Structure formats: C-alpha cells, structure tokens
Amino acid sequence: MRRYLYMAAVAGAAALATMLPGAAFADTGAVLTYGSAGGTSVPVGDVVTASLASGTTATFYSSSTGTSGVSCTTSAFTATVTDNPAAAGVATESLTAQTFSGCTSNVFGTTSVQSVTLNNLPYTVTVDDSTNAVTVSGSPIQTTVVLGTILGTITCVYQSTNSTIAGTADNTTNSITFTNQSFTKTSGSALCFSSAFFTATYSPVADTTQGGSAVYVN
C-alpha cells in the first residue's frame, strides 16, 4: 500500500511541475545563463551589454601584425536576446548598438579621428555553446571612419569579409574577444588604409535586465 501511495505522490508532483512554468529547474539549462555557469536562463527579450575590458583598446589596424591605424579607448555594445534554447545549442541575439570613442589615428597624413560608426544595425549574433564561438552577421557589417587630415576631413568606409565577424566567449572573464577580424575599404581617399583588422575584448558581459548579472555560456 505504501508503495502505491509513493508512486501516486511522485506522479502528482510531476504533473504539478508541468503546470508550473516558474519551477526552479525550468529556469536553468539554457545556452545563456546569468549569475553563474548553469545558473538561471537568460530570458528572451533581456538586454545584454558590455564595454571594453579594463586597460584594453579597440583597434582597426591596417594589417593583422602591424600597429598603424585607429585605436579607441572606449567602446560598448548593446544586444537583445532573441532565442535562448536549452544547452547544447545556439543562442541568438540582435546587436542594436555598438559605439566607439576616445579614438586616435597614427595613419600618415591624418590629424584626428572625428568618429567611428557602425552602420546597418541591427546585426544578428549567434552564440554556440559547443565551441564558445560568437558570430556577428549583417547585410553587410559596415564601419564608417571619419578622419581629420591636414587637407580637411575624409570618410573611409569598410565592410567585413563575408559579412561576418567571429569572436570567442570566455566564462572565466565573462568576455567576448574579437581578434584581427578582416574589413576591406569600399570607399574613401588614398589616405584611408585599404584593409582594416578589428581587435577588441568586451568584459564583463552583463544582463542589464537582471540587474547587471554576469552572463555565462553553458
């Protein structure tokens, strides 16, 4: 008799859990969680932000091994989570803003950086928890750099190779790093370098909707 009562209790608990979407275990196990790895699932619609990791810069250099180009001391991005399936899987976000400031140029003939602007937003961001790969795609991903020169202002427009850039997420520092992501000049004067390689690390990545809790990839 006790055995049947136990089985009935288990069955009742299972039925109750399916009717309560707020059950604790239903909030865990997604690709993106906040608070800790394997923590609470980031809800669709939450806003995720990050600035440059402390002490780092965002650079657009003319070669993957050189130091000539544009360097920015301040950069930040804002994205909205659009899908966050159970791990293992691929989460998606919509990148709605990415800003750059405090920029300088050491390109010969230039005197200042007036602006660095990301065009054609929003972009689609995917986060693959099996590889920690972060992929940004757009139609196309485009950056406009306005430089001051001794002869006046010039505008340099760059588009990413294959309309994507690739980064890597790291739970240790709650960061996303982009290294030497290739862009090609599509318009601008001869003073604009023909290629640009984008490098930046954003940390910590935080869910501002959840009070700024750190975001993890599971």
Coordinates of N, CA and C in Angstrom, one line a residue:
M1 N 0.8 -1.2 0.0 CA 0.0 0.0 0.0 C 0.9 1.3 0.0
R2 N 1.9 1.2 0.8 CA 2.8 2.4 0.9 C 3.5 2.6 -0.5
R3 N 3.8 1.5 -1.2 CA 4.4 1.7 -2.5 C 3.5 2.4 -3.5
Y4 N 2.3 2.1 -3.4 CA 1.3 2.7 -4.3 C 1.1 4.2 -4.0
L5 N 1.1 4.4 -2.7 CA 1.0 5.8 -2.2 C 2.2 6.7 -2.7
Y6 N 3.4 6.1 -2.6 CA 4.6 6.8 -3.0 C 4.5 7.1 -4.5
M7 N 4.2 6.1 -5.3 CA 4.1 6.3 -6.8 C 3.1 7.3 -7.1
A8 N 2.0 7.3 -6.4 CA 0.9 8.4 -6.7 C 1.5 9.8 -6.3
A9 N 2.2 9.9 -5.3 CA 2.8 11.2 -4.9 C 3.8 11.6 -5.9
V10 N 4.6 10.7 -6.4 CA 5.6 11.1 -7.5 C 4.9 11.6 -8.7
A11 N 3.9 10.8 -9.1 CA 3.1 11.2 -10.3 C 2.4 12.6 -10.1
G12 N 1.9 12.8 -8.9 CA 1.3 14.1 -8.7 C 2.3 15.2 -8.7
A13 N 3.4 15.0 -8.2 CA 4.5 16.1 -8.2 C 4.9 16.4 -9.6
A14 N 5.0 15.3 -10.5 CA 5.4 15.5 -11.9 C 4.4 16.3 -12.6
A15 N 3.1 16.0 -12.4 CA 2.0 16.7 -13.0 C 2.0 18.2 -12.6
L16 N 2.2 18.4 -11.3 CA 2.2 19.8 -10.8 C 3.4 20.6 -11.5
A17 N 4.5 20.0 -11.6 CA 5.7 20.6 -12.2 C 5.4 21.1 -13.6
T18 N 4.7 20.2 -14.4 CA 4.4 20.6 -15.8 C 3.5 21.8 -15.9
M19 N 2.7 22.0 -14.8 CA 1.7 23.1 -14.8 C 2.3 24.4 -14.3
L20 N 3.5 24.3 -13.7 CA 4.1 25.5 -13.1 C 5.4 25.9 -13.9
P21 N 5.3 26.8 -14.9 CA 6.4 27.1 -15.7 C 7.5 27.8 -14.9
G22 N 7.2 28.3 -13.7 CA 8.2 29.0 -12.9 C 9.0 28.1 -12.0
A23 N 8.8 26.8 -12.2 CA 9.5 25.9 -11.3 C 11.0 26.1 -11.5
A24 N 11.8 26.0 -10.4 CA 13.2 26.4 -10.4 C 14.0 25.7 -11.5
F25 N 13.8 24.4 -11.7 CA 14.6 23.7 -12.7 C 14.3 24.2 -14.1
A26 N 13.1 24.8 -14.3 CA 12.7 25.2 -15.7 C 13.5 26.5 -16.1
D27 N 14.1 27.1 -15.1 CA 14.9 28.3 -15.4 C 16.3 28.1 -15.6
T28 N 16.8 26.9 -15.7 CA 18.2 26.6 -15.9 C 18.4 25.7 -17.1
G29 N 19.7 25.6 -17.5 CA 20.0 24.6 -18.6 C 20.0 25.2 -20.0
A30 N 19.9 26.5 -20.1 CA 19.9 27.2 -21.4 C 21.3 27.5 -21.8
V31 N 21.5 27.9 -23.1 CA 22.8 28.2 -23.6 C 23.4 29.4 -22.8
L32 N 22.6 30.4 -22.6 CA 23.0 31.6 -21.8 C 22.3 31.6 -20.5
T33 N 23.1 31.7 -19.4 CA 22.6 31.9 -18.1 C 23.2 33.1 -17.4
Y34 N 22.6 33.6 -16.4 CA 23.1 34.7 -15.6 C 23.4 34.3 -14.2
G35 N 24.3 35.0 -13.5 CA 24.6 34.7 -12.1 C 25.7 33.7 -12.0
S36 N 25.7 32.6 -12.8 CA 26.7 31.6 -12.7 C 26.6 30.7 -13.9
A37 N 27.6 29.9 -14.2 CA 27.5 28.9 -15.3 C 26.5 27.9 -14.8
G38 N 25.5 27.5 -15.7 CA 24.5 26.6 -15.3 C 23.5 27.2 -14.4
G39 N 23.5 28.6 -14.3 CA 22.6 29.3 -13.4 C 21.2 29.5 -14.0
T40 N 20.6 30.7 -13.8 CA 19.3 30.9 -14.3 C 19.3 31.3 -15.8
S41 N 18.4 30.8 -16.6 CA 18.4 31.0 -18.0 C 18.1 32.5 -18.3
V42 N 18.8 33.1 -19.2 CA 18.6 34.5 -19.6 C 17.3 34.5 -20.4
P43 N 16.3 35.2 -20.0 CA 15.0 35.2 -20.7 C 15.1 35.9 -22.1
V44 N 14.3 35.5 -23.1 CA 14.3 36.2 -24.3 C 13.7 37.6 -24.1
G45 N 14.4 38.5 -24.7 CA 14.0 39.9 -24.5 C 14.9 40.7 -23.6
D46 N 15.7 40.0 -22.8 CA 16.7 40.7 -21.9 C 17.7 41.4 -22.7
V47 N 18.2 42.5 -22.2 CA 19.2 43.3 -22.8 C 20.6 43.0 -22.2
V48 N 21.5 42.7 -23.1 CA 22.9 42.3 -22.7 C 23.9 43.4 -23.2
T49 N 24.8 43.8 -22.3 CA 25.7 44.9 -22.6 C 27.1 44.5 -22.2
A50 N 28.1 45.2 -22.8 CA 29.5 45.1 -22.3 C 30.3 46.3 -22.8
S51 N 31.3 46.7 -22.1 CA 32.3 47.7 -22.5 C 33.6 47.0 -22.7
L52 N 34.6 47.7 -23.2 CA 35.9 47.2 -23.3 C 36.5 46.7 -22.0
A53 N 37.2 45.6 -22.0 CA 37.8 45.1 -20.8 C 38.8 46.1 -20.3
S54 N 38.9 46.2 -19.0 CA 39.7 47.3 -18.3 C 41.1 47.2 -18.9
G55 N 41.6 48.4 -19.2 CA 43.0 48.5 -19.7 C 43.2 48.2 -21.1
T56 N 42.2 47.9 -21.9 CA 42.3 47.5 -23.3 C 41.8 48.5 -24.2
T57 N 42.1 48.4 -25.5 CA 41.6 49.3 -26.5 C 40.9 48.4 -27.7
A58 N 40.1 49.1 -28.4 CA 39.6 48.5 -29.7 C 40.4 49.1 -30.8
T59 N 40.9 48.3 -31.7 CA 41.8 48.8 -32.8 C 41.3 48.3 -34.1
F60 N 41.5 49.2 -35.1 CA 41.3 48.9 -36.5 C 42.7 49.2 -37.2
Y61 N 43.5 48.2 -37.3 CA 44.8 48.4 -37.8 C 44.9 48.0 -39.3
S62 N 45.8 48.5 -40.0 CA 45.9 48.3 -41.4 C 46.4 46.9 -41.8
S63 N 47.0 46.2 -40.9 CA 47.4 44.8 -41.1 C 47.2 44.0 -39.8
S64 N 47.2 42.7 -40.0 CA 47.0 41.8 -38.8 C 48.2 41.8 -37.8
T65 N 49.3 42.2 -38.3 CA 50.5 42.2 -37.4 C 51.1 43.6 -37.1
G66 N 50.5 44.6 -37.7 CA 51.0 46.0 -37.6 C 50.3 46.8 -36.5
T67 N 50.7 48.0 -36.3 CA 50.2 48.9 -35.3 C 49.8 50.2 -35.9
S68 N 49.6 50.3 -37.2 CA 49.2 51.5 -37.8 C 47.7 51.5 -38.1
G69 N 47.0 52.5 -37.7 CA 45.6 52.6 -37.9 C 44.9 53.4 -36.8
V70 N 43.7 53.0 -36.4 CA 42.9 53.7 -35.5 C 42.8 52.9 -34.2
S71 N 42.9 53.6 -33.0 CA 42.8 52.9 -31.7 C 41.8 53.7 -30.9
C72 N 40.8 53.0 -30.2 CA 39.8 53.6 -29.4 C 39.9 53.1 -28.0
T73 N 39.8 54.1 -27.0 CA 39.9 53.7 -25.6 C 38.6 53.3 -25.0
T74 N 37.5 53.7 -25.7 CA 36.2 53.4 -25.2 C 35.3 52.7 -26.3
S75 N 34.6 51.6 -25.9 CA 33.7 51.0 -26.9 C 32.7 50.2 -26.0
A76 N 31.5 50.1 -26.5 CA 30.5 49.3 -25.8 C 29.5 48.8 -26.8
F77 N 28.8 47.7 -26.4 CA 27.7 47.2 -27.3 C 26.5 46.9 -26.5
T78 N 25.4 46.9 -27.2 CA 24.1 46.5 -26.6 C 23.4 45.5 -27.5
A79 N 22.9 44.5 -26.9 CA 22.2 43.4 -27.7 C 21.0 42.9 -26.9
T80 N 20.0 42.4 -27.7 CA 18.8 41.9 -27.1 C 18.7 40.4 -27.4
V81 N 18.5 39.6 -26.4 CA 18.4 38.1 -26.6 C 17.1 37.8 -27.3
T82 N 17.2 37.1 -28.5 CA 16.0 36.7 -29.3 C 15.7 35.3 -29.2
D83 N 16.7 34.4 -28.8 CA 16.4 33.0 -28.7 C 17.5 32.4 -27.7
N84 N 17.0 31.6 -26.8 CA 18.0 31.0 -25.8 C 17.6 29.6 -25.5
P85 N 17.9 28.7 -26.4 CA 17.4 27.3 -26.3 C 18.2 26.5 -25.2
A86 N 17.8 25.3 -24.9 CA 18.5 24.5 -24.0 C 19.9 24.1 -24.5
A87 N 20.8 24.0 -23.6 CA 22.2 23.6 -24.0 C 22.1 22.1 -24.3
A88 N 22.8 21.5 -25.2 CA 23.7 22.2 -26.1 C 22.9 22.8 -27.2
G89 N 23.3 24.0 -27.6 CA 22.5 24.7 -28.7 C 23.2 26.0 -29.1
V90 N 22.4 26.8 -29.8 CA 22.9 28.0 -30.3 C 21.9 29.1 -30.0
A91 N 22.3 30.1 -29.1 CA 21.5 31.2 -28.8 C 21.7 32.3 -29.8
T92 N 20.7 33.2 -29.9 CA 20.8 34.3 -30.9 C 20.4 35.6 -30.2
E93 N 21.0 36.7 -30.7 CA 20.8 38.0 -30.1 C 20.7 39.0 -31.3
S94 N 20.1 40.1 -31.0 CA 20.1 41.2 -32.0 C 21.0 42.3 -31.5
L95 N 22.1 42.6 -32.2 CA 23.0 43.7 -31.8 C 22.4 45.0 -32.3
T96 N 22.0 45.8 -31.3 CA 21.3 47.0 -31.7 C 22.2 48.3 -31.6
A97 N 23.3 48.2 -30.9 CA 24.2 49.4 -30.8 C 25.6 48.9 -30.5
Q98 N 26.6 49.6 -31.1 CA 28.0 49.4 -30.8 C 28.7 50.8 -31.0
T99 N 29.3 51.3 -30.0 CA 29.8 52.6 -30.1 C 31.3 52.6 -29.8
F100 N 32.0 53.7 -30.4 CA 33.4 53.8 -30.2 C 33.7 55.3 -29.9
S101 N 34.6 55.6 -29.0 CA 35.0 57.0 -28.7 C 36.4 56.9 -28.1
G102 N 36.9 58.2 -27.9 CA 38.3 58.3 -27.5 C 39.3 57.7 -28.5
C103 N 39.0 57.9 -29.8 CA 39.8 57.3 -30.8 C 40.9 58.2 -31.3
T104 N 42.0 57.6 -31.7 CA 43.1 58.4 -32.3 C 43.6 57.6 -33.5
S105 N 44.4 58.3 -34.3 CA 44.9 57.7 -35.5 C 46.4 58.0 -35.7
N106 N 47.2 57.0 -36.1 CA 48.6 57.3 -36.4 C 48.9 57.0 -37.8
V107 N 47.8 57.1 -38.7 CA 48.0 56.9 -40.1 C 48.6 58.2 -40.7
F108 N 49.6 58.0 -41.5 CA 50.4 59.1 -42.1 C 49.4 60.1 -42.8
G109 N 49.5 61.4 -42.4 CA 48.6 62.4 -43.1 C 47.4 62.7 -42.3
T110 N 47.0 61.9 -41.3 CA 45.8 62.2 -40.5 C 46.2 63.0 -39.2
T111 N 45.2 63.7 -38.7 CA 45.5 64.5 -37.5 C 44.5 64.2 -36.4
S112 N 43.4 63.5 -36.7 CA 42.4 63.2 -35.7 C 41.5 62.2 -36.2
V113 N 40.7 61.6 -35.2 CA 39.6 60.7 -35.6 C 38.3 61.4 -35.1
Q114 N 37.5 61.8 -36.1 CA 36.2 62.5 -35.7 C 35.1 61.6 -35.3
S115 N 35.1 60.4 -35.9 CA 34.0 59.4 -35.5 C 34.3 58.0 -36.1
V116 N 33.9 57.0 -35.3 CA 33.9 55.6 -35.8 C 32.4 55.1 -35.6
T117 N 31.8 54.8 -36.7 CA 30.3 54.5 -36.6 C 30.0 53.1 -37.3
L118 N 29.3 52.3 -36.6 CA 28.8 51.0 -37.1 C 27.5 51.3 -37.9
N119 N 27.5 50.8 -39.1 CA 26.3 51.1 -40.0 C 25.4 49.8 -40.1
N120 N 24.2 50.0 -40.6 CA 23.3 48.9 -41.0 C 22.8 48.0 -39.8
L121 N 22.9 48.6 -38.6 CA 22.3 47.8 -37.5 C 20.8 47.7 -37.6
P122 N 20.2 46.6 -37.0 CA 20.8 45.7 -36.1 C 21.5 44.5 -36.9
Y123 N 22.4 43.9 -36.2 CA 23.1 42.7 -36.7 C 22.6 41.5 -35.9
T124 N 22.8 40.3 -36.5 CA 22.4 39.1 -35.8 C 23.7 38.5 -35.2
V125 N 23.5 38.1 -33.9 CA 24.6 37.5 -33.2 C 24.2 36.0 -32.8
T126 N 25.1 35.1 -33.0 CA 24.8 33.7 -32.6 C 25.9 33.3 -31.6
V127 N 25.5 32.5 -30.6 CA 26.5 32.0 -29.6 C 26.3 30.5 -29.5
D128 N 27.4 29.8 -29.9 CA 27.4 28.4 -29.9 C 28.1 27.8 -28.7
D129 N 27.3 27.2 -27.8 CA 27.9 26.8 -26.6 C 28.8 25.5 -26.7
S130 N 28.8 24.9 -27.9 CA 29.7 23.7 -28.0 C 31.1 24.1 -28.3
T131 N 31.2 25.4 -28.9 CA 32.6 25.9 -29.2 C 32.9 27.2 -28.6
N132 N 31.9 27.8 -27.9 CA 32.0 29.2 -27.4 C 32.2 30.2 -28.5
A133 N 31.9 29.9 -29.7 CA 32.0 30.8 -30.9 C 30.9 31.8 -30.9
V134 N 31.3 33.1 -31.1 CA 30.3 34.2 -31.2 C 30.4 34.7 -32.6
T135 N 29.4 34.7 -33.4 CA 29.4 35.1 -34.8 C 28.4 36.2 -35.0
V136 N 28.9 37.3 -35.5 CA 28.1 38.5 -35.8 C 27.9 38.6 -37.4
S137 N 26.7 38.7 -37.8 CA 26.5 38.8 -39.3 C 25.6 39.9 -39.6
G138 N 25.8 40.5 -40.8 CA 25.0 41.7 -41.2 C 24.9 41.8 -42.7
S139 N 24.2 42.7 -43.2 CA 24.0 42.8 -44.6 C 24.3 44.2 -45.2
P140 N 25.6 44.6 -45.3 CA 26.7 43.9 -44.7 C 27.1 44.6 -43.3
I141 N 28.1 44.0 -42.6 CA 28.7 44.7 -41.5 C 29.6 45.8 -42.0
Q142 N 29.3 47.0 -41.6 CA 30.0 48.2 -42.2 C 30.4 49.2 -41.1
T143 N 31.6 49.7 -41.3 CA 32.1 50.7 -40.3 C 32.5 51.9 -41.1
T144 N 32.1 53.1 -40.7 CA 32.5 54.3 -41.3 C 33.4 55.1 -40.4
V145 N 34.6 55.4 -40.8 CA 35.6 56.1 -40.0 C 35.8 57.5 -40.7
V146 N 35.6 58.6 -39.9 CA 35.8 59.9 -40.4 C 37.1 60.5 -39.7
L147 N 38.0 60.8 -40.6 CA 39.4 61.3 -40.1 C 39.6 62.7 -40.5
G148 N 40.3 63.4 -39.6 CA 40.8 64.7 -39.9 C 42.1 64.7 -40.5
T149 N 42.4 65.4 -41.5 CA 43.7 65.5 -42.2 C 44.2 66.9 -42.3
I150 N 45.4 67.1 -42.7 CA 45.9 68.5 -42.9 C 45.2 69.2 -44.1
L151 N 44.5 68.4 -44.9 CA 43.8 69.0 -46.0 C 42.3 69.0 -45.8
G152 N 41.8 68.6 -44.7 CA 40.4 68.5 -44.4 C 39.9 67.2 -43.9
T153 N 38.6 67.0 -44.0 CA 38.0 65.7 -43.5 C 37.9 64.7 -44.6
I154 N 38.2 63.4 -44.3 CA 38.0 62.3 -45.2 C 37.1 61.3 -44.5
T155 N 36.3 60.6 -45.3 CA 35.5 59.5 -44.8 C 35.9 58.2 -45.5
C156 N 36.2 57.2 -44.6 CA 36.6 55.9 -45.0 C 35.6 54.8 -44.6
V157 N 35.1 54.1 -45.6 CA 34.0 53.1 -45.3 C 34.6 51.7 -45.5
Y158 N 34.4 50.8 -44.6 CA 34.9 49.4 -44.6 C 33.8 48.4 -44.4
Q159 N 33.9 47.3 -45.1 CA 32.9 46.2 -44.9 C 33.6 44.9 -44.5
S160 N 33.0 44.1 -43.7 CA 33.7 42.9 -43.2 C 33.7 41.8 -44.3
T161 N 34.7 41.0 -44.2 CA 34.8 39.9 -45.2 C 33.7 38.9 -44.9
N162 N 33.0 38.5 -46.0 CA 31.8 37.6 -45.9 C 30.7 38.0 -45.0
S163 N 30.6 39.4 -44.8 CA 29.6 39.9 -43.9 C 29.5 39.3 -42.6
T164 N 30.6 38.8 -42.0 CA 30.6 38.3 -40.7 C 31.9 38.6 -40.0
I165 N 31.8 38.7 -38.6 CA 33.0 38.7 -37.8 C 32.8 37.6 -36.7
A166 N 33.9 37.1 -36.3 CA 33.9 36.0 -35.4 C 34.6 36.3 -34.1
G167 N 34.0 35.9 -33.0 CA 34.7 36.1 -31.7 C 34.6 34.8 -30.8
T168 N 35.1 34.9 -29.6 CA 35.1 33.8 -28.7 C 34.7 34.3 -27.3
A169 N 33.7 33.5 -26.7 CA 33.3 33.8 -25.4 C 34.1 33.1 -24.4
D170 N 34.3 33.7 -23.2 CA 35.2 33.1 -22.1 C 34.5 33.3 -20.8
N171 N 34.0 32.2 -20.1 CA 33.3 32.3 -18.9 C 34.2 32.8 -17.7
T172 N 35.5 32.6 -17.8 CA 36.4 33.0 -16.8 C 36.4 34.5 -16.5
T173 N 36.3 35.2 -17.6 CA 36.3 36.7 -17.5 C 35.0 37.3 -18.0
N174 N 34.0 36.4 -18.3 CA 32.7 36.8 -18.9 C 33.0 37.8 -20.0
S175 N 33.8 37.4 -21.0 CA 34.2 38.2 -22.0 C 33.9 37.7 -23.4
I176 N 33.9 38.6 -24.4 CA 33.9 38.2 -25.8 C 35.1 38.9 -26.5
T177 N 35.9 38.1 -27.2 CA 37.1 38.7 -27.8 C 37.0 38.5 -29.3
F178 N 37.3 39.6 -30.0 CA 37.4 39.6 -31.5 C 38.9 39.9 -31.8
T179 N 39.5 39.0 -32.7 CA 40.9 39.2 -33.0 C 41.1 39.3 -34.5
N180 N 41.7 40.4 -34.9 CA 42.1 40.6 -36.3 C 40.9 40.2 -37.3
Q181 N 39.8 40.7 -37.0 CA 38.6 40.4 -37.9 C 38.8 41.4 -39.2
S182 N 38.7 40.8 -40.4 CA 39.1 41.5 -41.6 C 38.0 42.3 -42.2
F183 N 38.3 43.6 -42.5 CA 37.5 44.5 -43.2 C 38.2 45.0 -44.4
T184 N 37.5 45.4 -45.5 CA 38.0 45.9 -46.7 C 37.4 47.3 -47.1
K185 N 38.3 48.2 -47.5 CA 37.8 49.5 -47.8 C 36.9 49.4 -49.0
T186 N 35.7 50.0 -48.9 CA 34.8 50.1 -50.1 C 34.7 51.5 -50.7
S187 N 35.1 52.5 -49.9 CA 35.1 53.9 -50.4 C 36.0 54.7 -49.5
G188 N 36.6 55.8 -50.1 CA 37.4 56.7 -49.3 C 38.6 57.1 -50.1
S189 N 39.3 58.1 -49.6 CA 40.5 58.6 -50.3 C 41.7 57.7 -50.1
A190 N 42.8 58.1 -50.8 CA 44.0 57.3 -50.8 C 44.6 57.3 -49.4
L191 N 44.2 58.2 -48.5 CA 44.8 58.2 -47.1 C 44.1 57.2 -46.3
C192 N 42.9 56.6 -46.7 CA 42.3 55.5 -46.0 C 43.0 54.2 -46.3
F193 N 43.4 53.5 -45.2 CA 44.1 52.3 -45.5 C 43.2 51.3 -46.2
S194 N 43.7 50.5 -47.0 CA 42.9 49.6 -47.9 C 42.2 48.5 -47.1
S195 N 42.8 48.0 -46.0 CA 42.3 47.0 -45.2 C 42.3 47.4 -43.8
A196 N 41.3 46.8 -43.0 CA 41.3 47.1 -41.6 C 41.1 45.8 -40.8
F197 N 41.8 45.6 -39.7 CA 41.7 44.4 -38.9 C 41.2 44.8 -37.5
F198 N 40.0 44.3 -37.1 CA 39.4 44.8 -35.9 C 39.7 43.8 -34.8
T199 N 40.2 44.4 -33.6 CA 40.5 43.6 -32.5 C 40.0 44.3 -31.2
A200 N 39.2 43.5 -30.4 CA 38.7 44.1 -29.1 C 38.2 43.0 -28.2
T201 N 38.3 43.3 -26.9 CA 37.8 42.4 -25.9 C 36.8 43.1 -25.0
Y202 N 35.6 42.6 -25.0 CA 34.5 43.2 -24.2 C 34.3 42.4 -22.9
S203 N 34.3 43.0 -21.8 CA 34.2 42.3 -20.5 C 33.9 43.3 -19.4
P204 N 33.0 42.9 -18.4 CA 32.2 41.7 -18.4 C 30.9 41.9 -19.2
V205 N 30.5 40.8 -19.8 CA 29.2 40.8 -20.5 C 28.1 40.6 -19.4
A206 N 27.1 41.5 -19.4 CA 26.2 41.5 -18.3 C 24.7 41.6 -18.8
D207 N 23.8 41.0 -18.1 CA 22.4 41.1 -18.4 C 21.8 42.3 -17.6
T208 N 21.6 43.4 -18.2 CA 21.2 44.6 -17.5 C 19.8 44.5 -17.1
T209 N 19.0 43.7 -17.8 CA 17.6 43.5 -17.4 C 17.5 42.8 -16.0
Q210 N 18.5 42.0 -15.7 CA 18.6 41.2 -14.4 C 19.6 41.9 -13.5
G211 N 19.6 43.2 -13.5 CA 20.4 44.0 -12.5 C 21.9 44.0 -12.8
G212 N 22.3 43.7 -14.0 CA 23.8 43.6 -14.3 C 24.5 42.4 -14.0
S213 N 23.7 41.3 -13.8 CA 24.4 40.0 -13.5 C 25.2 39.5 -14.7
A214 N 26.3 38.9 -14.4 CA 27.2 38.4 -15.4 C 26.5 37.3 -16.2
V215 N 26.9 37.2 -17.6 CA 26.3 36.3 -18.5 C 27.3 35.2 -18.7
Y216 N 26.9 33.9 -18.7 CA 27.7 32.8 -19.0 C 27.2 32.0 -20.2
V217 N 28.1 31.3 -20.8 CA 27.8 30.4 -21.9 C 28.0 28.9 -21.4
N218 N 26.9 28.1 -21.5 CA 26.9 26.8 -20.9 C 27.1 25.7 -22.0

